[in-house]
Amino acid sequence: MLRILSTFDDRFSRFSLNVPRSNPNDSPCAPSDLGSQSGRDHHSLLSSDDDDDDDEDDDEHDQLDPHLRSAEQLIMKWDFSASTTQTFLFSDHRDVVPSYIDAVDSLHSFVNSPPSATPESSRLIDRAQNALQFAMLRLEAEFCHVLQKYSEPADPEWMMTLVSNRSGFNGGFSFSSSSTTGSRRLDEDSDSMREHLSKDTHEDDELFDGDEGIAKSHSIADTIVDLLPPEVVTDLHSIVVRMLRSGYDTECVQAYVGIRKGIVEDSLQRLGQEKFTFEEVQRMAWELLETEISKWTRTTKIAIEALFPSEKQLCENIFADSHALSVEAFMEVAKSSFTQLLNFGDAIAISRRSPEKLFKILDMYECLWDQLTTVENIFGESVRSEAAAVMSRLGDAAYGTFAEFENAIQRDTSRSPVPGGAVHPLSRYVMNYMKFLCDYMDTMNHILSERSGLQVGGSFDQREPDQSPLSGVTLCLMENLEKNLEAKSKLYKDASLAYLFLMNNVHYICQKVKASDVQKLLGDDWMRRNRGKLRQYHTSYRRTAWTKVLMCLKDEGINVSGGSASSGSSGSRNVLKERFKNFNAAFEENVKAQSTWVVWDPQLCTELRISITEMILPAYRSFLGRFQNYLDTRHPEKYVKYTAEDLEVYLNELFEGGSGSGNKRRPFPSSGSI
């Protein structure tokens, strides 16, 4: 409100728009300090001449060039210590600024190009130097006032929009929200396990928010923006030029750093980066830490691509006449903020390793990897080396975390079999993990190649020469998973269910590999080998599950001739009756048990049902056709309970355990009900 009203009446611009300080001395350029210092200097300078020399001073005054005399008078008129109210030329008296700057330049030229050395000229130079010192105190106060008036923390939404438009960076996050999706569930099937921090996406309706401190630019292609209005930068530069000429470079840099350093720190905080100690990071729950890492990744990218370059450009424009001071001022302003970001990365790198942390660590690693060149361009080689060291430690953490993932597969020794022979949660966890890891394939190959020869989990890197580092490690990892699943299959008492379990899991793994970039890591030979295993498990399942049923349909021991019930011996008829009874019992037992079993994939389920049907129905039709007439014709339904069509209906109800319809199986008929 004050800024808007100041456009109508400049008296409002005298009020500070910043939060008032509890102690004026806390300000890097407290006007009261400057005023009192000016008063002390004024007293010491003017009292250097005795009162008895007043006539001599009048003579010197007469000898001073009228233009210089006017300059001296103007500077002393605006002596900061002599003012009863704190007024500023650059905000309250713009019309005076050109003549004041001209007065400073005139006195400076006189001091640097004095007339011939005489006692009188020396005293004139002293007077000019005294006036310049008062002018420097005034300009330092003006510099602080203008810089503080127009400095505000950067708008996070605006900077994020600039970065996202340039590089496609995901900006779907509200800075007014700290919501999180919580831990990623790797044990659930999902097309994409990379969850956004927020479902809402922000589209800035306006890139201009009026005259609000930061001059916003529409130059979306370039993420370097004007942090201050151009006319303000021009004013600040003109002040800096005069102060540097008079040897006030230290005071000028300190004043700049004292104001802009806090602004940059506030900008980082508004972007979402909080200050945490190493101990706080180590104690933080993973759900919260996951959110903070996401904030760090986003903040670091925006800071390196927009905030720090823009701050550096501001330094270069204000200190345009001194590259050394520009670099010094920028490093003092921004280095500690960048170090804060690196410290958080270091804290993550030394935190406890667990498999779910890998992807967030890789996000941090990639963020620094992508920005190293930019960091060097902004801060120089030494700071780039610091960032590279943190990145390397994050790489070590990612390497160790991946090793922990492989160890977790080997250590999974759950003793409870999965009901119905379904896909084991470990299989889902590993395949979803590997599918997600493929998004970081280049990064993981880089990390592993830098650490070749080191042990990953329980295996050394023994890949073929033409394989990538991640391929070799992934093959070892899948081998460990297969061994673990084979061990878990032995938990089933029914051998046929054990084979169904292996078939389910191998088929699931193959489907996941085929549908993702994991196939690139494992190769065609691995796929062929595991498809062969799948066929082997299928054959073993059919043999162990249905051989007993088929054995009941053999004609061994049945000696009949002719085509009627009276043909053949009574012993053969009894054997025949027993065969039908045994077939009915074995078939019903299998159907009852396997209706509760699970086949996760509909296509695999259909193929299994067809395979069993082709195995049972032809044998049953043949047996029924050959021997049905040799049974007791008075009660054949006691032995022949099913037609071939009935058997097909029951076989099509197998493996319904996972569909929720297992309890709706068609009931078996009782003997004699047909």
XYZ file of C-alpha atoms in Angstrom, residues 184-645:
462
model
C 6.257 -44.987 -2.429
C 4.660 -48.435 -2.432
C 6.987 -50.709 -4.362
C 4.967 -53.807 -3.572
C 2.016 -52.679 -5.671
C 1.629 -52.897 -9.419
C 1.637 -49.473 -10.963
C 2.240 -48.145 -14.447
C 4.173 -45.263 -12.940
C 5.540 -45.291 -9.418
C 6.965 -41.788 -9.677
C 4.348 -39.753 -7.864
C 4.097 -35.950 -8.069
C 4.204 -33.942 -4.853
C 0.851 -32.486 -5.737
C -1.874 -33.387 -8.214
C -2.525 -29.723 -8.853
C -0.526 -27.948 -11.544
C 0.047 -24.261 -11.390
C -0.513 -22.075 -14.411
C 0.395 -18.481 -13.771
C -2.433 -16.296 -14.985
C -0.180 -13.267 -14.838
C 3.564 -12.860 -14.950
C 3.233 -9.218 -13.919
C 2.100 -8.415 -10.415
C 2.285 -4.676 -10.816
C 4.998 -2.594 -9.191
C 5.880 -5.099 -6.480
C 9.545 -4.766 -5.722
C 10.858 -7.304 -8.228
C 10.645 -6.198 -11.827
C 9.296 -9.273 -13.580
C 10.260 -10.046 -17.152
C 8.501 -11.893 -19.947
C 11.820 -13.296 -21.207
C 10.862 -16.926 -20.529
C 13.658 -18.291 -22.750
C 16.292 -16.791 -20.449
C 16.094 -17.618 -16.775
C 18.314 -14.669 -15.798
C 15.864 -12.027 -14.652
C 15.927 -8.479 -13.326
C 15.808 -8.700 -9.542
C 15.606 -4.911 -9.307
C 14.061 -2.378 -11.719
C 16.605 -1.189 -14.310
C 16.342 2.449 -13.208
C 17.122 1.423 -9.635
C 20.191 -0.523 -10.813
C 21.310 2.603 -12.675
C 21.025 4.680 -9.493
C 22.921 2.120 -7.443
C 25.658 1.863 -10.056
C 26.080 5.644 -10.133
C 26.527 5.641 -6.350
C 29.005 2.761 -6.474
C 31.103 4.527 -9.097
C 31.542 7.575 -6.834
C 32.231 5.523 -3.725
C 34.848 3.392 -5.452
C 36.617 6.475 -6.791
C 36.901 7.754 -3.247
C 38.242 4.461 -1.861
C 35.006 3.347 -0.185
C 35.002 -0.065 -1.864
C 34.952 -2.023 1.402
C 32.029 -0.027 2.806
C 30.164 -0.368 -0.462
C 30.539 -4.156 -0.653
C 29.644 -4.582 3.022
C 26.496 -2.525 2.557
C 25.476 -4.561 -0.474
C 26.162 -7.913 1.195
C 24.413 -6.880 4.402
C 21.148 -6.433 2.521
C 21.226 -8.866 -0.407
C 22.526 -11.877 1.538
C 19.395 -11.995 3.662
C 17.238 -11.557 0.560
C 18.816 -14.586 -1.127
C 18.373 -16.656 2.039
C 14.715 -15.625 2.232
C 14.294 -16.526 -1.443
C 15.582 -20.051 -0.782
C 13.195 -20.406 2.126
C 10.275 -19.285 -0.020
C 11.287 -21.882 -2.587
C 10.814 -24.451 0.182
C 14.327 -25.114 1.474
C 14.543 -25.097 5.252
C 17.723 -25.090 7.307
C 18.368 -28.445 8.972
C 21.298 -29.647 10.993
C 22.898 -33.004 10.219
C 21.366 -34.436 13.377
C 17.860 -33.277 12.428
C 18.152 -34.941 9.025
C 19.334 -38.210 10.575
C 16.378 -38.289 12.978
C 13.763 -37.335 10.393
C 11.099 -39.910 9.482
C 11.379 -41.146 5.909
C 7.941 -39.830 4.896
C 8.982 -36.317 5.911
C 12.515 -36.678 4.563
C 11.145 -37.792 1.194
C 9.200 -34.547 0.958
C 12.215 -32.459 1.979
C 14.371 -34.156 -0.666
C 11.788 -33.307 -3.315
C 11.848 -29.697 -2.151
C 15.655 -29.704 -2.207
C 15.814 -31.055 -5.758
C 13.368 -28.457 -7.012
C 14.935 -25.595 -5.058
C 18.489 -26.467 -6.127
C 17.535 -26.553 -9.800
C 15.700 -23.227 -9.621
C 18.437 -21.596 -7.525
C 21.231 -22.666 -9.871
C 19.358 -21.913 -13.084
C 17.586 -18.703 -12.084
C 18.208 -17.272 -8.610
C 22.019 -17.341 -8.433
C 22.618 -16.268 -12.070
C 20.181 -13.393 -11.613
C 21.917 -12.328 -8.401
C 25.284 -12.529 -10.138
C 24.037 -10.361 -12.979
C 22.737 -7.825 -10.458
C 26.212 -7.684 -8.852
C 27.866 -7.278 -12.223
C 25.545 -4.439 -13.184
C 25.913 -2.564 -9.902
C 29.684 -3.118 -9.644
C 30.213 -2.858 -13.388
C 33.447 -0.874 -13.001
C 35.169 -3.491 -10.815
C 35.019 -7.174 -11.741
C 36.912 -8.136 -8.583
C 34.414 -6.366 -6.311
C 31.515 -7.824 -8.295
C 32.840 -11.348 -7.708
C 33.573 -10.603 -4.046
C 30.097 -9.199 -3.427
C 28.333 -12.078 -5.198
C 30.313 -14.760 -3.379
C 29.599 -13.102 -0.029
C 25.896 -12.942 -0.879
C 25.268 -16.364 -2.458
C 28.005 -18.778 -1.367
C 26.565 -19.513 2.073
C 23.122 -20.218 0.587
C 24.588 -22.666 -1.914
C 26.617 -24.266 0.868
C 23.370 -24.739 2.784
C 22.024 -26.742 -0.158
C 25.186 -28.836 -0.359
C 25.094 -29.533 3.392
C 21.637 -31.042 3.059
C 22.955 -33.296 0.286
C 25.827 -34.363 2.528
C 23.415 -35.179 5.350
C 21.396 -37.419 3.026
C 24.554 -39.123 1.756
C 25.535 -40.282 5.258
C 22.023 -41.225 6.408
C 20.986 -44.818 7.084
C 20.665 -46.799 3.876
C 17.468 -48.593 2.965
C 16.184 -49.635 -0.488
C 13.270 -47.163 -0.645
C 15.670 -44.220 -0.479
C 17.519 -45.066 -3.702
C 15.363 -43.128 -6.135
C 15.376 -39.907 -4.118
C 19.156 -40.158 -3.732
C 19.458 -40.611 -7.497
C 17.252 -37.548 -8.006
C 19.706 -35.520 -5.925
C 22.706 -37.022 -7.720
C 21.229 -36.211 -11.139
C 20.342 -32.694 -10.041
C 23.967 -31.908 -9.163
C 25.324 -33.834 -12.145
C 23.191 -31.782 -14.549
C 24.203 -28.492 -12.921
C 27.966 -28.870 -12.387
C 28.906 -26.835 -15.442
C 26.454 -24.104 -14.495
C 27.794 -24.084 -10.931
C 31.314 -23.572 -12.266
C 30.156 -20.737 -14.513
C 28.432 -19.037 -11.596
C 30.729 -19.679 -8.646
C 34.024 -20.839 -10.119
C 36.094 -24.009 -10.023
C 36.498 -24.265 -6.232
C 32.751 -24.289 -5.556
C 32.213 -26.690 -8.448
C 34.687 -29.036 -6.739
C 32.659 -28.820 -3.530
C 29.459 -29.670 -5.422
C 31.203 -32.536 -7.238
C 32.407 -33.928 -3.901
C 28.864 -33.924 -2.513
C 27.636 -35.536 -5.733
C 30.279 -38.244 -5.378
C 29.180 -38.963 -1.814
C 25.577 -39.202 -3.018
C 26.833 -41.652 -5.647
C 28.429 -43.724 -2.882
C 25.135 -43.647 -1.006
C 23.218 -44.766 -4.112
C 25.719 -47.568 -4.684
C 25.432 -48.766 -1.099
C 21.639 -48.453 -1.141
C 21.400 -50.600 -4.277
C 23.614 -53.167 -2.566
C 21.205 -53.079 0.377
C 18.374 -53.794 -2.073
C 20.132 -56.938 -3.307
C 20.834 -57.991 0.274
C 17.161 -57.510 1.108
C 16.244 -59.995 -1.646
C 18.633 -62.573 -0.249
C 17.515 -62.003 3.339
C 13.793 -62.371 2.596
C 13.122 -65.699 4.299
C 9.399 -65.517 4.977
C 8.122 -68.922 6.085
C 4.465 -68.496 5.166
C 3.474 -69.653 1.660
C 1.368 -67.293 -0.427
C -2.248 -68.591 -0.497
C -3.241 -70.243 -3.755
C 0.250 -70.131 -5.233
C -0.198 -66.498 -6.239
C 2.561 -64.083 -7.221
C 4.772 -63.466 -4.210
C 5.009 -59.863 -2.898
C 8.792 -60.108 -3.262
C 8.399 -60.623 -7.007
C 6.160 -57.581 -7.291
C 8.509 -55.500 -5.176
C 11.623 -56.427 -7.134
C 10.097 -56.030 -10.592
C 8.464 -52.693 -9.826
C 11.734 -51.559 -8.262
C 13.724 -52.553 -11.346
C 11.137 -51.064 -13.690
C 11.425 -47.755 -11.872
C 15.209 -47.997 -11.732
C 15.316 -48.090 -15.534
C 14.405 -44.391 -15.488
C 17.872 -43.903 -13.996
C 19.704 -46.376 -16.247
C 22.373 -43.938 -17.471
C 22.920 -42.589 -13.981
C 23.265 -46.041 -12.422
C 25.661 -47.149 -15.161
C 27.771 -44.065 -14.462
C 27.771 -44.710 -10.706
C 28.564 -48.416 -11.099
C 31.267 -47.864 -13.708
C 33.059 -45.399 -11.414
C 33.068 -48.076 -8.730
C 33.823 -51.109 -10.924
C 35.473 -53.935 -9.031
C 33.656 -53.091 -5.812
C 31.209 -55.576 -4.397
C 27.516 -54.944 -4.988
C 25.415 -56.840 -2.480
C 26.514 -60.462 -2.453
C 28.124 -60.520 -5.908
C 31.025 -58.907 -7.705
C 30.623 -57.307 -11.100
C 31.214 -60.295 -13.400
C 29.448 -59.031 -16.521
C 30.399 -59.862 -20.076
C 32.547 -57.296 -21.921
C 29.612 -56.080 -24.032
C 27.277 -55.679 -21.044
C 26.668 -52.466 -19.172
C 27.509 -52.356 -15.445
C 23.824 -52.267 -14.526
C 23.118 -55.279 -16.786
C 25.689 -57.418 -15.008
C 24.389 -56.477 -11.566
C 20.753 -56.952 -12.645
C 21.461 -60.491 -13.919
C 22.957 -61.408 -10.539
C 20.016 -59.813 -8.777
C 17.458 -61.771 -10.848
C 19.361 -64.979 -10.198
C 19.076 -64.342 -6.452
C 15.364 -63.667 -6.826
C 14.836 -66.936 -8.722
C 16.711 -68.902 -6.046
C 14.639 -67.285 -3.332
C 11.389 -68.156 -5.130
C 12.491 -71.770 -5.585
C 13.154 -71.962 -1.855
C 9.723 -70.500 -1.105
C 8.049 -73.054 -3.412
C 9.198 -75.810 -1.059
C 6.900 -74.386 1.619
C 3.917 -75.919 -0.226
C 3.022 -79.476 0.760
C 1.280 -80.063 -2.572
C 3.921 -80.406 -5.305
C 1.491 -79.326 -8.017
C 0.740 -76.103 -6.114
C 4.476 -75.485 -5.772
C 4.860 -75.702 -9.550
C 1.868 -73.432 -10.052
C 3.505 -70.921 -7.683
C 6.737 -71.004 -9.696
C 4.801 -70.752 -12.945
C 2.876 -67.726 -11.668
C 6.001 -65.905 -10.532
C 8.172 -66.682 -13.556
C 5.366 -65.643 -15.913
C 4.827 -62.442 -13.933
C 8.556 -61.636 -14.022
C 8.779 -62.320 -17.777
C 5.762 -60.122 -18.487
C 7.195 -57.268 -16.428
C 10.561 -57.586 -18.126
C 8.988 -57.672 -21.582
C 6.874 -54.566 -20.892
C 9.744 -52.416 -19.588
C 13.331 -51.422 -20.240
C 14.442 -54.178 -17.878
C 14.566 -56.348 -21.004
C 17.456 -54.203 -22.260
C 19.346 -55.031 -19.078
C 18.681 -58.785 -19.088
C 18.875 -59.490 -22.817
C 17.217 -61.994 -25.146
C 19.104 -65.018 -23.781
C 17.641 -64.430 -20.338
C 14.139 -64.176 -21.807
C 14.523 -67.442 -23.762
C 15.914 -69.230 -20.726
C 13.039 -68.175 -18.484
C 10.383 -68.971 -21.068
C 11.895 -72.443 -21.125
C 11.568 -72.564 -17.323
C 7.947 -71.519 -17.636
C 7.188 -74.413 -20.011
C 9.019 -76.771 -17.688
C 6.963 -75.668 -14.680
C 3.794 -75.988 -16.755
C 4.627 -79.568 -17.707
C 5.548 -80.456 -14.128
C 2.287 -78.971 -12.837
C 0.145 -80.993 -15.247
C 2.052 -84.154 -14.454
C 1.821 -83.857 -10.658
C -1.735 -82.479 -10.559
C -3.585 -84.585 -13.145
C -1.656 -87.845 -13.622
C -3.609 -89.449 -10.767
C -6.859 -88.563 -12.531
C -5.660 -89.947 -15.861
C -4.489 -93.177 -14.228
C -8.124 -93.956 -13.429
C -8.925 -94.005 -17.151
C -6.438 -96.734 -18.097
C -7.888 -100.021 -19.382
C -5.339 -102.242 -17.701
C -7.018 -105.101 -15.826
C -10.333 -104.698 -17.672
C -11.165 -107.764 -19.781
C -14.455 -107.364 -21.617
C -15.711 -108.532 -24.986
C -18.850 -107.945 -26.938
C -20.939 -104.846 -26.479
C -23.314 -105.515 -23.575
C -23.245 -105.493 -19.811
C -23.370 -109.260 -19.796
C -20.154 -109.470 -21.743
C -16.960 -109.926 -19.787
C -16.341 -111.335 -16.379
C -17.916 -109.978 -13.252
C -14.396 -109.232 -11.989
C -13.730 -106.925 -14.913
C -17.038 -105.164 -14.341
C -16.088 -104.595 -10.729
C -12.712 -103.175 -11.797
C -14.527 -100.933 -14.254
C -16.893 -99.670 -11.599
C -13.983 -98.969 -9.287
C -12.211 -97.060 -12.045
C -15.192 -94.766 -12.581
C -15.597 -94.223 -8.848
C -11.898 -93.435 -8.447
C -11.985 -91.053 -11.399
C -14.956 -89.192 -9.945
C -13.287 -88.878 -6.552
C -9.917 -87.784 -7.968
C -11.488 -85.305 -10.375
C -13.679 -83.760 -7.666
C -10.742 -83.529 -5.276
C -8.650 -81.709 -7.879
C -11.402 -79.333 -8.909
C -12.319 -78.553 -5.326
C -8.717 -77.746 -4.394
C -7.673 -75.950 -7.568
C -10.765 -73.783 -7.746
C -9.232 -71.850 -4.844
C -5.813 -71.603 -6.446
C -4.737 -68.427 -8.197
C -3.390 -67.684 -11.659
C -2.708 -63.958 -11.792
C -2.761 -63.474 -15.562
C -6.076 -64.056 -17.421
C -4.299 -65.269 -20.540
C -2.181 -67.734 -18.578
C -5.289 -68.898 -16.740
C -7.103 -69.556 -20.024
C -4.111 -71.397 -21.476
C -3.875 -73.607 -18.387
C -7.580 -74.498 -18.492
C -7.347 -75.370 -22.188
C -4.250 -77.445 -21.549
C -5.935 -79.424 -18.764
C -9.100 -79.839 -20.815
C -7.125 -81.202 -23.770
C -5.410 -83.575 -21.371
C -8.510 -84.936 -19.573
C -11.471 -84.761 -21.958
C -10.169 -86.932 -24.852
C -9.094 -89.645 -22.432
C -12.445 -89.499 -20.617
C -14.483 -89.602 -23.827
C -12.495 -92.590 -25.054
C -12.820 -94.464 -21.769
C -16.521 -93.658 -21.455
C -17.224 -94.676 -25.029
C -15.474 -98.013 -24.681
C -16.709 -99.148 -21.267
C -19.956 -97.372 -20.397
C -22.097 -100.196 -21.781
C -20.339 -102.799 -19.615
C -21.633 -101.275 -16.375
C -24.760 -102.426 -14.570
C -27.478 -101.045 -16.833
C -29.932 -100.788 -13.981
C -27.966 -97.987 -12.203
C -25.250 -96.611 -14.511
C -25.519 -93.134 -12.929
C -23.960 -94.540 -9.772
C -20.664 -94.709 -11.629
C -20.900 -92.306 -14.547
C -21.605 -88.993 -12.801
C -20.298 -86.674 -15.534
C -20.550 -86.217 -19.234
C -17.569 -84.778 -21.089
C -19.386 -81.444 -21.255
